[in-house]
CSV table of C-alpha atoms and ligand atoms in Angstrom, one decimal:
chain,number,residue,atom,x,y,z
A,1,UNK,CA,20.8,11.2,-8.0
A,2,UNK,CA,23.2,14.2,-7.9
A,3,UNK,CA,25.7,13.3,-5.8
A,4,UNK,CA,26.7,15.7,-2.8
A,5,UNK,CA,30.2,16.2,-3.5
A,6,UNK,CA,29.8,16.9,-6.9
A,7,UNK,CA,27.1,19.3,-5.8
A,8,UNK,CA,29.2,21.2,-3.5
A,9,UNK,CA,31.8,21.9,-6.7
A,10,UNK,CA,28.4,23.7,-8.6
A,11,UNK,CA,28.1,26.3,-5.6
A,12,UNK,CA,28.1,29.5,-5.8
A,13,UNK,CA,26.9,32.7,-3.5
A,14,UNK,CA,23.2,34.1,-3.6
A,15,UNK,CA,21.2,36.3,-1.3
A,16,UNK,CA,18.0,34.1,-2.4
A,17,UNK,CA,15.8,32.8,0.3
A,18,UNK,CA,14.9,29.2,0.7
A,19,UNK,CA,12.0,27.8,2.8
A,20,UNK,CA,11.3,24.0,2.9
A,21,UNK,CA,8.1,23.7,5.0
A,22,UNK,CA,8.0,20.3,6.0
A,23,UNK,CA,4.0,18.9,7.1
A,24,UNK,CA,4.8,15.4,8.8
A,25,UNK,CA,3.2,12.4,7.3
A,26,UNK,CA,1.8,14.7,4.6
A,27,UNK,CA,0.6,12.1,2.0
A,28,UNK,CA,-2.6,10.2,2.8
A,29,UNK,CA,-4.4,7.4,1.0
A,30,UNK,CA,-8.3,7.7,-0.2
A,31,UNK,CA,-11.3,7.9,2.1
A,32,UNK,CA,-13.5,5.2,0.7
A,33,UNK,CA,-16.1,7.2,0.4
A,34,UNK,CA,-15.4,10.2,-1.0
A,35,UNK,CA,-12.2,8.5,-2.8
A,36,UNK,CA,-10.1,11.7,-1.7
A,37,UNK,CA,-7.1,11.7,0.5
A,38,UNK,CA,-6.8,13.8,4.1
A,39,UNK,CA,-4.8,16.6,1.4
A,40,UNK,CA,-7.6,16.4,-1.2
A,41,UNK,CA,-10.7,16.7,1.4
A,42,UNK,CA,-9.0,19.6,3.0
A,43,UNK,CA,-9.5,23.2,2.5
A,44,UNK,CA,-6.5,24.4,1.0
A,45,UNK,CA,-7.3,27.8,-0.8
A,46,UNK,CA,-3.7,29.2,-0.1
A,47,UNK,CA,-1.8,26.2,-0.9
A,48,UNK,CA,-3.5,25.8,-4.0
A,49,UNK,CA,-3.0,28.9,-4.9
A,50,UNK,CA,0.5,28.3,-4.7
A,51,UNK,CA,0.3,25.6,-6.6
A,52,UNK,CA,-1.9,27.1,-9.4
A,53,UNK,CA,1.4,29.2,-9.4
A,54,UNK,CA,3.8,26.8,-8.9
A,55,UNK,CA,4.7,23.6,-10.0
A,56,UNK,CA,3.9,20.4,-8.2
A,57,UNK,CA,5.3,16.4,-8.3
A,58,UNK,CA,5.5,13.3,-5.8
A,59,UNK,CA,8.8,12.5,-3.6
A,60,UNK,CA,10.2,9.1,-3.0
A,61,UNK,CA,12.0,10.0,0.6
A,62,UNK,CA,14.1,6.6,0.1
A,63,UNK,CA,13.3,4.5,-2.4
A,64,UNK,CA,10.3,3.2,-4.3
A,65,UNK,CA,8.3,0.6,-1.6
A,66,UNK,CA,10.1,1.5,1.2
A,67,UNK,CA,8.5,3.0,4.3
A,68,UNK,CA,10.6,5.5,5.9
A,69,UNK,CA,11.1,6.6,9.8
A,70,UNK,CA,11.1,10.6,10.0
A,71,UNK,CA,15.1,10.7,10.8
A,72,UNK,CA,16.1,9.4,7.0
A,73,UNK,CA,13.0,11.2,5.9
A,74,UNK,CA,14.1,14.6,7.2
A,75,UNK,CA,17.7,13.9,6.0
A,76,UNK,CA,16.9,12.7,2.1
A,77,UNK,CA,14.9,16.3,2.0
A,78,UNK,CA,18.3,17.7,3.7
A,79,UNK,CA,20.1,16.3,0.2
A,80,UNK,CA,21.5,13.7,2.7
A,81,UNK,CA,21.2,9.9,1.3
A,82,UNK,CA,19.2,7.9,3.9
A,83,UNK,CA,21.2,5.0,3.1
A,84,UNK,CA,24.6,6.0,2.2
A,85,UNK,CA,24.1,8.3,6.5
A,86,UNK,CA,22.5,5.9,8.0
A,87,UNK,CA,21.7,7.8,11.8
A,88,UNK,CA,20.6,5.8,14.3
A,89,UNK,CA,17.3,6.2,16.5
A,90,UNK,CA,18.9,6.2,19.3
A,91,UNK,CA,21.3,9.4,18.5
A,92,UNK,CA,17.9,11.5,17.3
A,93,UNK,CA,16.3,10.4,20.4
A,94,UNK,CA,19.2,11.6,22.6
A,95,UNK,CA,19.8,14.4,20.5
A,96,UNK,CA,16.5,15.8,20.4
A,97,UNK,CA,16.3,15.7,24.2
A,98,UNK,CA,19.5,18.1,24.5
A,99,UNK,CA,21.8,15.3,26.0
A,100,UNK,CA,25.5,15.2,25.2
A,101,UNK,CA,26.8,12.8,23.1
A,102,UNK,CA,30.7,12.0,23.1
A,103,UNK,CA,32.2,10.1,20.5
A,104,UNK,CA,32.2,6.5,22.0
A,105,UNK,CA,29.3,7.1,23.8
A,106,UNK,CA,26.3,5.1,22.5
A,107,UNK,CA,22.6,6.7,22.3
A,108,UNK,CA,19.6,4.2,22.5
A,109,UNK,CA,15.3,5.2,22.0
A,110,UNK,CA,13.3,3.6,25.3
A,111,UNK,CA,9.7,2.5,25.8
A,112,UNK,CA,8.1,2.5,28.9
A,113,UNK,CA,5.6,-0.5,28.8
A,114,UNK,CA,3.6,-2.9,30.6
A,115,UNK,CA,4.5,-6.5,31.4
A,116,UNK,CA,2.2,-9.8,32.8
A,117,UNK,CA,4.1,-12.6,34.0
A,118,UNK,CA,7.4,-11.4,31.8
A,119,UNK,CA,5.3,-10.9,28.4
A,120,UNK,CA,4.7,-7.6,27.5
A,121,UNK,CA,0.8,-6.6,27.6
A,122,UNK,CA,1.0,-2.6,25.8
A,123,UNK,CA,4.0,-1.4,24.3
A,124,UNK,CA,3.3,2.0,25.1
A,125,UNK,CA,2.2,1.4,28.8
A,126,UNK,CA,-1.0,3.4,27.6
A,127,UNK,CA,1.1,6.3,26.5
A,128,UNK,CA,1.6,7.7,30.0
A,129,UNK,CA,1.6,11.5,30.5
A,130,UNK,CA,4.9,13.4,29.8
A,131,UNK,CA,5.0,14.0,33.4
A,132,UNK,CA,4.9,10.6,34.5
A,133,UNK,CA,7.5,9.8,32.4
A,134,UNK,CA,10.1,12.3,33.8
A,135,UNK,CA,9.0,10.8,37.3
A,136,UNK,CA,9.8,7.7,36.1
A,137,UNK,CA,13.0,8.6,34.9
A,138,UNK,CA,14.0,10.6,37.8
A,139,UNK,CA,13.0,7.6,39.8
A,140,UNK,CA,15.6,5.8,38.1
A,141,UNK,CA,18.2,8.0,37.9
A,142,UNK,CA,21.4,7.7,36.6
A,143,UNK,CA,22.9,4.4,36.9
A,144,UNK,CA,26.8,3.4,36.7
A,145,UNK,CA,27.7,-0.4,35.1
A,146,UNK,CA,30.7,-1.4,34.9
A,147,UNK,CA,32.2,2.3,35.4
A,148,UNK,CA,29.2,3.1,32.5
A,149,UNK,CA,27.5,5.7,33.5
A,150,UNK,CA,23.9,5.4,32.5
A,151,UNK,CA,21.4,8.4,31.7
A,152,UNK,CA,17.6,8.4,31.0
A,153,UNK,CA,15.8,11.2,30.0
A,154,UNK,CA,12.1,11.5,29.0
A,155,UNK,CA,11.3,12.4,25.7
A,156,UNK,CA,7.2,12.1,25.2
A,157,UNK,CA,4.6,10.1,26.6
A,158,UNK,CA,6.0,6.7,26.6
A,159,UNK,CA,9.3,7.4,24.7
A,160,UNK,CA,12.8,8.1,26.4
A,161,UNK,CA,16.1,8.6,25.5
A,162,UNK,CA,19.1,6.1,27.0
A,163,UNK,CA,22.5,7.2,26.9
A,164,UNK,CA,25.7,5.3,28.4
A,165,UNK,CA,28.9,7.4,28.7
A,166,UNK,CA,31.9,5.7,28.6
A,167,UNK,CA,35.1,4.5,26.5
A,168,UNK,CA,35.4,1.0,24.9
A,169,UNK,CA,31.1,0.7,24.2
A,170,UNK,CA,30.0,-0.2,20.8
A,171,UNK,CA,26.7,-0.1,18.8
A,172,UNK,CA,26.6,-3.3,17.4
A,173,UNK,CA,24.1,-4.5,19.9
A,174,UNK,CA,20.6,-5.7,19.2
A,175,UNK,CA,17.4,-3.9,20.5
A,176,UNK,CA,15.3,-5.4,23.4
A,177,UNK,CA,12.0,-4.3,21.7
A,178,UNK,CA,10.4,-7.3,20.2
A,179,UNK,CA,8.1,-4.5,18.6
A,180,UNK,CA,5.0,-6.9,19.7
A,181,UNK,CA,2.6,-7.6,22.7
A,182,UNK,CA,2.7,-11.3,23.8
A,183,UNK,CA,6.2,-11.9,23.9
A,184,UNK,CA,8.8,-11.3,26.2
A,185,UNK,CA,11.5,-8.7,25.9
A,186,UNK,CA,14.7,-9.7,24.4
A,187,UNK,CA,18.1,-9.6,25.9
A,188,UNK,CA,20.2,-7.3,24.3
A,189,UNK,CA,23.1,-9.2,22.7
A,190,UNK,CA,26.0,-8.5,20.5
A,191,UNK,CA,25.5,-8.7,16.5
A,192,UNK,CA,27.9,-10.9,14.9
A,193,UNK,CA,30.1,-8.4,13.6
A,194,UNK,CA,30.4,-6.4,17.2
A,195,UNK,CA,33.5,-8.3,18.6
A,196,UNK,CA,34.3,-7.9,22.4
A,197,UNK,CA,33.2,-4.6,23.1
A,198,UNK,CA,29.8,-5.1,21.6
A,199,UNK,CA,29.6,-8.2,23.6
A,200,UNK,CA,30.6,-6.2,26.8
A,201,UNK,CA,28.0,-3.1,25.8
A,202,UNK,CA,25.5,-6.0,25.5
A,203,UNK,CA,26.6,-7.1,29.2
A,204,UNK,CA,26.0,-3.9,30.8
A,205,UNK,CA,23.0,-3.1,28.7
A,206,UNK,CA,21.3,-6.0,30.4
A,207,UNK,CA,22.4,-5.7,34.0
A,208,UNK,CA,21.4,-1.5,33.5
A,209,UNK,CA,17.9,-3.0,32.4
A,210,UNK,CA,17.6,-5.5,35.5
A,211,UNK,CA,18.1,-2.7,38.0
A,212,UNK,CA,15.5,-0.4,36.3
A,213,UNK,CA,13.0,-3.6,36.5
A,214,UNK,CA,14.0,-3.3,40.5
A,215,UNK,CA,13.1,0.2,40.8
A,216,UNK,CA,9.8,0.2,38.5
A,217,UNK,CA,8.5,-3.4,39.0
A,218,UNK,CA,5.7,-1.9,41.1
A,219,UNK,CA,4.9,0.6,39.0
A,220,UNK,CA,2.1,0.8,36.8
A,221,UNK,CA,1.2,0.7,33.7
A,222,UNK,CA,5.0,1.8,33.3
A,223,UNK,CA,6.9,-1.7,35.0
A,224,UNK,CA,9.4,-2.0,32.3
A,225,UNK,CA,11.4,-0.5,29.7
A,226,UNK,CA,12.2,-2.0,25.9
A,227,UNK,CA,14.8,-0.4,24.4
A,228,UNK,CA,16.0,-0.1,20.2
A,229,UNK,CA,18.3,1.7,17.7
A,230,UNK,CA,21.5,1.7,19.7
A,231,UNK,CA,23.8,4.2,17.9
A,232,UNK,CA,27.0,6.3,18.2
A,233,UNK,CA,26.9,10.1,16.8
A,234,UNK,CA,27.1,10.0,13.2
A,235,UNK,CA,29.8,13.3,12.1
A,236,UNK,CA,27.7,14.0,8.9
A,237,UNK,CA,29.0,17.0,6.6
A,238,UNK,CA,26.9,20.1,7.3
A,239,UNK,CA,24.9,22.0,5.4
A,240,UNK,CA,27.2,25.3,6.0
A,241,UNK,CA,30.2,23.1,4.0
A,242,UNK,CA,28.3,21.8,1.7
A,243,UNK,CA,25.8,23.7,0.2
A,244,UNK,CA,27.6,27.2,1.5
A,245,UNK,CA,24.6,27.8,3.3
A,246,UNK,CA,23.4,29.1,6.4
A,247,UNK,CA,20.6,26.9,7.7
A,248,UNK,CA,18.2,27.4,10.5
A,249,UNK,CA,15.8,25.1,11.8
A,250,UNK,CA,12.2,25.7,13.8
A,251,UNK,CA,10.8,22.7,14.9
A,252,UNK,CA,8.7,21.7,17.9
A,253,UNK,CA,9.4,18.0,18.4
A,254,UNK,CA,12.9,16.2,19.8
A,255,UNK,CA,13.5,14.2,16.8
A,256,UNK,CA,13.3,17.2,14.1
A,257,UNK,CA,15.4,19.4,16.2
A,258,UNK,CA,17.9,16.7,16.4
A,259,UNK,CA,17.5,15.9,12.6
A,260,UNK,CA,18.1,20.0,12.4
A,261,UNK,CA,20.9,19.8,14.5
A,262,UNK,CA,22.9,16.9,12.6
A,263,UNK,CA,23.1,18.5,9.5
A,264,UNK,CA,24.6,21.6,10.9
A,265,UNK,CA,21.3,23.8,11.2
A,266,UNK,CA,21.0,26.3,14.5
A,267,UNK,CA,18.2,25.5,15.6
A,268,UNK,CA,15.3,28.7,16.5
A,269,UNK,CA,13.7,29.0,19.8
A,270,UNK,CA,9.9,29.3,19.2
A,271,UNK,CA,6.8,28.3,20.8
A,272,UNK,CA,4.3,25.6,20.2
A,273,UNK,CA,2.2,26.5,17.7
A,274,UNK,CA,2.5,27.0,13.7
A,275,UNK,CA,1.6,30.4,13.8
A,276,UNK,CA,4.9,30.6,16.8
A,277,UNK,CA,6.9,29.0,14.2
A,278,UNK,CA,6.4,31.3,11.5
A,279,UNK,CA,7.2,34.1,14.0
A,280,UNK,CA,10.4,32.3,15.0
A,281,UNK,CA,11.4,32.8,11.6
A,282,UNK,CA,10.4,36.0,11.1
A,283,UNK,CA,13.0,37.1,14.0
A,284,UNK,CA,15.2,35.6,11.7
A,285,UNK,CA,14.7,35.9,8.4
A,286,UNK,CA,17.3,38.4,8.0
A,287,UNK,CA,20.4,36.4,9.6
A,288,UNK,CA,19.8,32.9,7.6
A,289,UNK,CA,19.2,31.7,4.0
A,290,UNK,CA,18.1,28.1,4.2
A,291,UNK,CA,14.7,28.0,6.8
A,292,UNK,CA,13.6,24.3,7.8
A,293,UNK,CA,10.1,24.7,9.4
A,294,UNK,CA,8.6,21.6,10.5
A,295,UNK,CA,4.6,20.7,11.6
A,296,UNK,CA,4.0,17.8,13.2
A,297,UNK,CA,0.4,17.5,14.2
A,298,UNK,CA,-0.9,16.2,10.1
A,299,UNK,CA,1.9,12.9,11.2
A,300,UNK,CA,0.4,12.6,14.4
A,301,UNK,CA,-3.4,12.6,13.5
A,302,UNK,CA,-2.4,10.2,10.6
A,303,UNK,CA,-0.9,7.5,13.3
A,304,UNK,CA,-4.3,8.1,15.5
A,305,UNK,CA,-6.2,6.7,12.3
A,306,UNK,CA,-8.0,10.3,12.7
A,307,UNK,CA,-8.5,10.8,9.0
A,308,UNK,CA,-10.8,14.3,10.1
A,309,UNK,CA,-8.5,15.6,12.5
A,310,UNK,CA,-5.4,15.5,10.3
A,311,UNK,CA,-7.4,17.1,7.8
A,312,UNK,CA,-8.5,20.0,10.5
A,313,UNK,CA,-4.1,20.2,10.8
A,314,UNK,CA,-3.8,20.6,7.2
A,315,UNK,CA,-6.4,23.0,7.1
A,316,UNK,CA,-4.7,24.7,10.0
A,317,UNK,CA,-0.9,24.3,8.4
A,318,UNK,CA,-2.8,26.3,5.5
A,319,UNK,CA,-4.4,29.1,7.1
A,320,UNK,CA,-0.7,29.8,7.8
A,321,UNK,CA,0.4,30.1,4.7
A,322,UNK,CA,-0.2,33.8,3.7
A,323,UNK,CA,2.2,34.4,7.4
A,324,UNK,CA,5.1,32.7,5.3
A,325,UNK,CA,4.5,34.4,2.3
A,326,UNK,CA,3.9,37.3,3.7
A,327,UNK,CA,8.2,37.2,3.8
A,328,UNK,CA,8.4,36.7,-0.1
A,329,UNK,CA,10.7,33.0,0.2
A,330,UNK,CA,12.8,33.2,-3.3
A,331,UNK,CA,12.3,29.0,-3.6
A,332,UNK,CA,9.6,27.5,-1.5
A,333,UNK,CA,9.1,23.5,-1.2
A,334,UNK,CA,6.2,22.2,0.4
A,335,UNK,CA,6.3,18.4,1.2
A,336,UNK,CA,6.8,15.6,3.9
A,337,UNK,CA,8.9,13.7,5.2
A,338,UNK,CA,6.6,10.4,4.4
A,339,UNK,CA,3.3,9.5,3.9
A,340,UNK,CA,1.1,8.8,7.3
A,341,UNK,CA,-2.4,8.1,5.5
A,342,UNK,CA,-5.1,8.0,8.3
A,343,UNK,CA,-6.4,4.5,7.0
A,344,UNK,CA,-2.8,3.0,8.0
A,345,UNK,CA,-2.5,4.5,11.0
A,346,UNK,CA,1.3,4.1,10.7
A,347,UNK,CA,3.9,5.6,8.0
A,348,UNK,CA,4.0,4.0,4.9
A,349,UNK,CA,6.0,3.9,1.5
A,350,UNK,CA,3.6,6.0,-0.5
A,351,UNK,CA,5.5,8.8,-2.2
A,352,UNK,CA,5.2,12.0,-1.0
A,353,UNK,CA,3.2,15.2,-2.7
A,354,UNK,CA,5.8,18.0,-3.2
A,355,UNK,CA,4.3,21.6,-4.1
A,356,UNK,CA,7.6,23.9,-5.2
A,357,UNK,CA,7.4,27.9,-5.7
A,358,UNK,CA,9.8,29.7,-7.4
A,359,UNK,CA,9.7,32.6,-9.9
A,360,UNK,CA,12.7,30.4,-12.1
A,361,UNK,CA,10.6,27.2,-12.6
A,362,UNK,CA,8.5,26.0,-15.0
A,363,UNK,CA,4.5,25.8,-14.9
A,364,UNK,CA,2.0,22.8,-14.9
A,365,UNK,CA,-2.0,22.7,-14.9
A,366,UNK,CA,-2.2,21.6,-11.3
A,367,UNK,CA,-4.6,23.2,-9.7
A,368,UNK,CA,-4.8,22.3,-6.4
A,369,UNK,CA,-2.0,20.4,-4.1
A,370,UNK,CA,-3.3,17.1,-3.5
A,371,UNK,CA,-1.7,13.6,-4.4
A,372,UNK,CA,-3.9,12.8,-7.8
A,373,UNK,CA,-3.1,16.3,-9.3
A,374,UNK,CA,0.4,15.7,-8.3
A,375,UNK,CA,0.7,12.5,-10.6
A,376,UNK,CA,0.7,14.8,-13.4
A,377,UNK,CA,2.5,17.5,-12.0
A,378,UNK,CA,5.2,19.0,-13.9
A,379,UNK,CA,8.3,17.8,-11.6
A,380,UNK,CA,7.2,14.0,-11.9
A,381,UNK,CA,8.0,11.9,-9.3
A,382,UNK,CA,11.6,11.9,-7.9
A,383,UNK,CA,13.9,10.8,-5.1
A,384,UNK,CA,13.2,13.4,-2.0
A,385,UNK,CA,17.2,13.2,-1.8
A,386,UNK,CA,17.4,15.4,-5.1
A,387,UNK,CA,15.3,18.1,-4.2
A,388,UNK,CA,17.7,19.8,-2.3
A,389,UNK,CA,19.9,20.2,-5.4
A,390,UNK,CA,16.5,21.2,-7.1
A,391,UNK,CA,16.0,24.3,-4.5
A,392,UNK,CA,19.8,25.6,-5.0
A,393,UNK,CA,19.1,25.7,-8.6
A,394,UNK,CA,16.4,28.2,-8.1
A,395,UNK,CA,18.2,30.2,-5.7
A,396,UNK,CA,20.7,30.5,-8.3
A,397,UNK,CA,23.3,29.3,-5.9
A,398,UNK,CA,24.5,26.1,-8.7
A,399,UNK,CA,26.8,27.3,-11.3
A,400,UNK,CA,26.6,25.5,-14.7
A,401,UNK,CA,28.7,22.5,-15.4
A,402,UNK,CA,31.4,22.3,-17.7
A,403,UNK,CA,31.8,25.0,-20.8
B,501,LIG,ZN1,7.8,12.0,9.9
């Protein structure tokens, strides 16, 4: 792995055009039948073009057998190690909501769900509507602790964001998610390295959780809320200082904006679809050099176990393609974020397939983007953390090392 710093000593100024066109959940695994993945069954005339032109090769977003969550995905393809900026869910939950976070301030992600006799019977209280969720949450309201004021706020369906502004909190408390049906949820307690004010975080977390059972006990499906991933706002370098660029990110979802946002990106208005997207970034194609343009519905098919549906998205994401192109990007990247293959319904560790478009790189004989042609794709198979430094190159913004 490059490392960042050392990076950031290579850059130099270019008017080249970068694109990184990120399909959630991208990789698949092989229908049974037909042996081919969701990529590999879909229609994909302009993307293989592209990589009939290009040159193709498999991301590990963090590390060989681990299954990543889409925050450290998005960040290893920002050139940010997952590890090494470790971002809580809670912060990209608040974040990607709009709510302010202050520096001692501590973000947490919420579930509505549904409890029987104090066990929890669907941890996604059958994925209530959006709108029932902002009832919910105005129903609730914002709540005051110990002088803590407490804030939800809906994100979708089930999912919320929790934040409690005040001084003298701490993230070193555990979730109350058990992440299972059948069992209780867990009181929130402090880890062993969170000292006083984790224990008193922990205090108010559970009292804040008690009143909310008062106001929603009679609700249903949505009488109680799990929460996970308490966090504090990570001050990550941005992309501007770093890499000299000037990012801007389009994306759709909460959590990608927030990812966006992190790193230093301004993030696009645009509307929902793909084809919105791509006209987002048109309007600003001119004023940016770095465009992160994310697609979420090939990650959500893939967690519905919908093998044809997410290959109807990629299909979709493709018939797109020629909009993109249509604005000549000098480097293009085409990956995800993880894998979300349809048979797993869930993400999982399987590297990702990375198609990469630039007039400075070298050829292979892949013909079309899927994961089996991508195994003997000309870039191999590398951490997702190093493709930033592997777009700069080819925007000739990296100057050469040493004499
Ligand atoms: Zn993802």
């Amino acid at each position: 792995m490059t490392d960042m710093s050392f990076l950031t000593t290579l850059i130099t100024d270019s008017t080249a055009k970068i694109v990184l066109f990120v399909l959630d959940g991208l990789g698949g695994l092989p229908d049974p039948t037909s042996g081919l993945t969701e990529l590999e069954t879909a229609n994909t005339p302009n993307m293989d073009n592209l990589a009939r032109d290009g040159i193709c090769g498999l991301l590990d977003t963090v590390g060989i057998g681990v299954t990543p969550g889409s925050g450290p995905g998005h960040l290893a393809l920002f050139g940010y190690d997952p590890i090494r900026f470790e971002v809580g869910r809670g912060v990209f939950s608040a974040l990607g909501v709009g709510m302010e976070l202050g520096p001692e301030d501590v973000a947490a992600r919420v579930n509505f769900c549904t409890i029987e006799n104090g066990i929890i019977t669907d941890r996604r209280a059958g994925r209530i509507s959006t709108d029932e969720n902002a009832r919910l949450c105005a129903k609730i309201g914002k709540v005051i602790v110990e002088g803590v004021e407490i804030e939800i706020v809906p994100e979708k369906e089930h999912r919320a964001a929790l934040v409690l502004h005040g001084t003298g909190l701490s993230d070193e408390v555990s979730d109350t998610d058990p992440q299972r049906i059948g069992e209780a949820p867990l009181e929130c307690d402090a880890t062993s390295v969170g000292g006083e004010e984790a224990e008193r975080t922990a205090r108010i977390v559970n009292q804040y959780i008690s009143r909310v059972v008062d106001i929603i006990s009679d609700e249903h499906p949505a009488n109680m809320i799990v929460t996970r991933g308490f966090s504090k706002y990570p001050n990550l370098p941005k992309m501007t200082e770093i890499y000299s660029l000037k990012p801007a990110g389009i994306a759709t979802y909460p959590m990608y904006k927030a990812a966006a946002k992190l790193v230093g990106m301004d993030l696009i208005e645009t509307g929902p679809t793909l084809a919105d997207e791509i006209a987002a970034l048109k309007t600003v194609w001119n004023t940016y050099d770095f465009f992160f343009l994310h697609y979420k519905p090939t990650d959500s098919r893939g967690e519905d176990g919908d093998f044809s549906g997410k290959v109807k998205a990629i299909e979709e994401a493709d018939a797109q393609i020629p909009a993109l192109m249509g604005l000549r990007p000098d480097v293009l990247a085409i990956t995800g974020d993880h894998s979300t293959p349809a048979l797993l319904k869930m993400h999982s560790w399987h590297p990702s397939p990375l198609l990469f478009h630039s007039k400075w790189e070298r050829r292979d004989s892949v013909e079309a983007f899927g994961e089996t042609a991508c195994v003997g794709g000309g870039l191999g198979r590398f951490r997702a953390v190093d493709l930033m430094a592997l777009m700069l190159a080819n925007a000739m913004k990296l100057e050469k090392f040493g004499a």
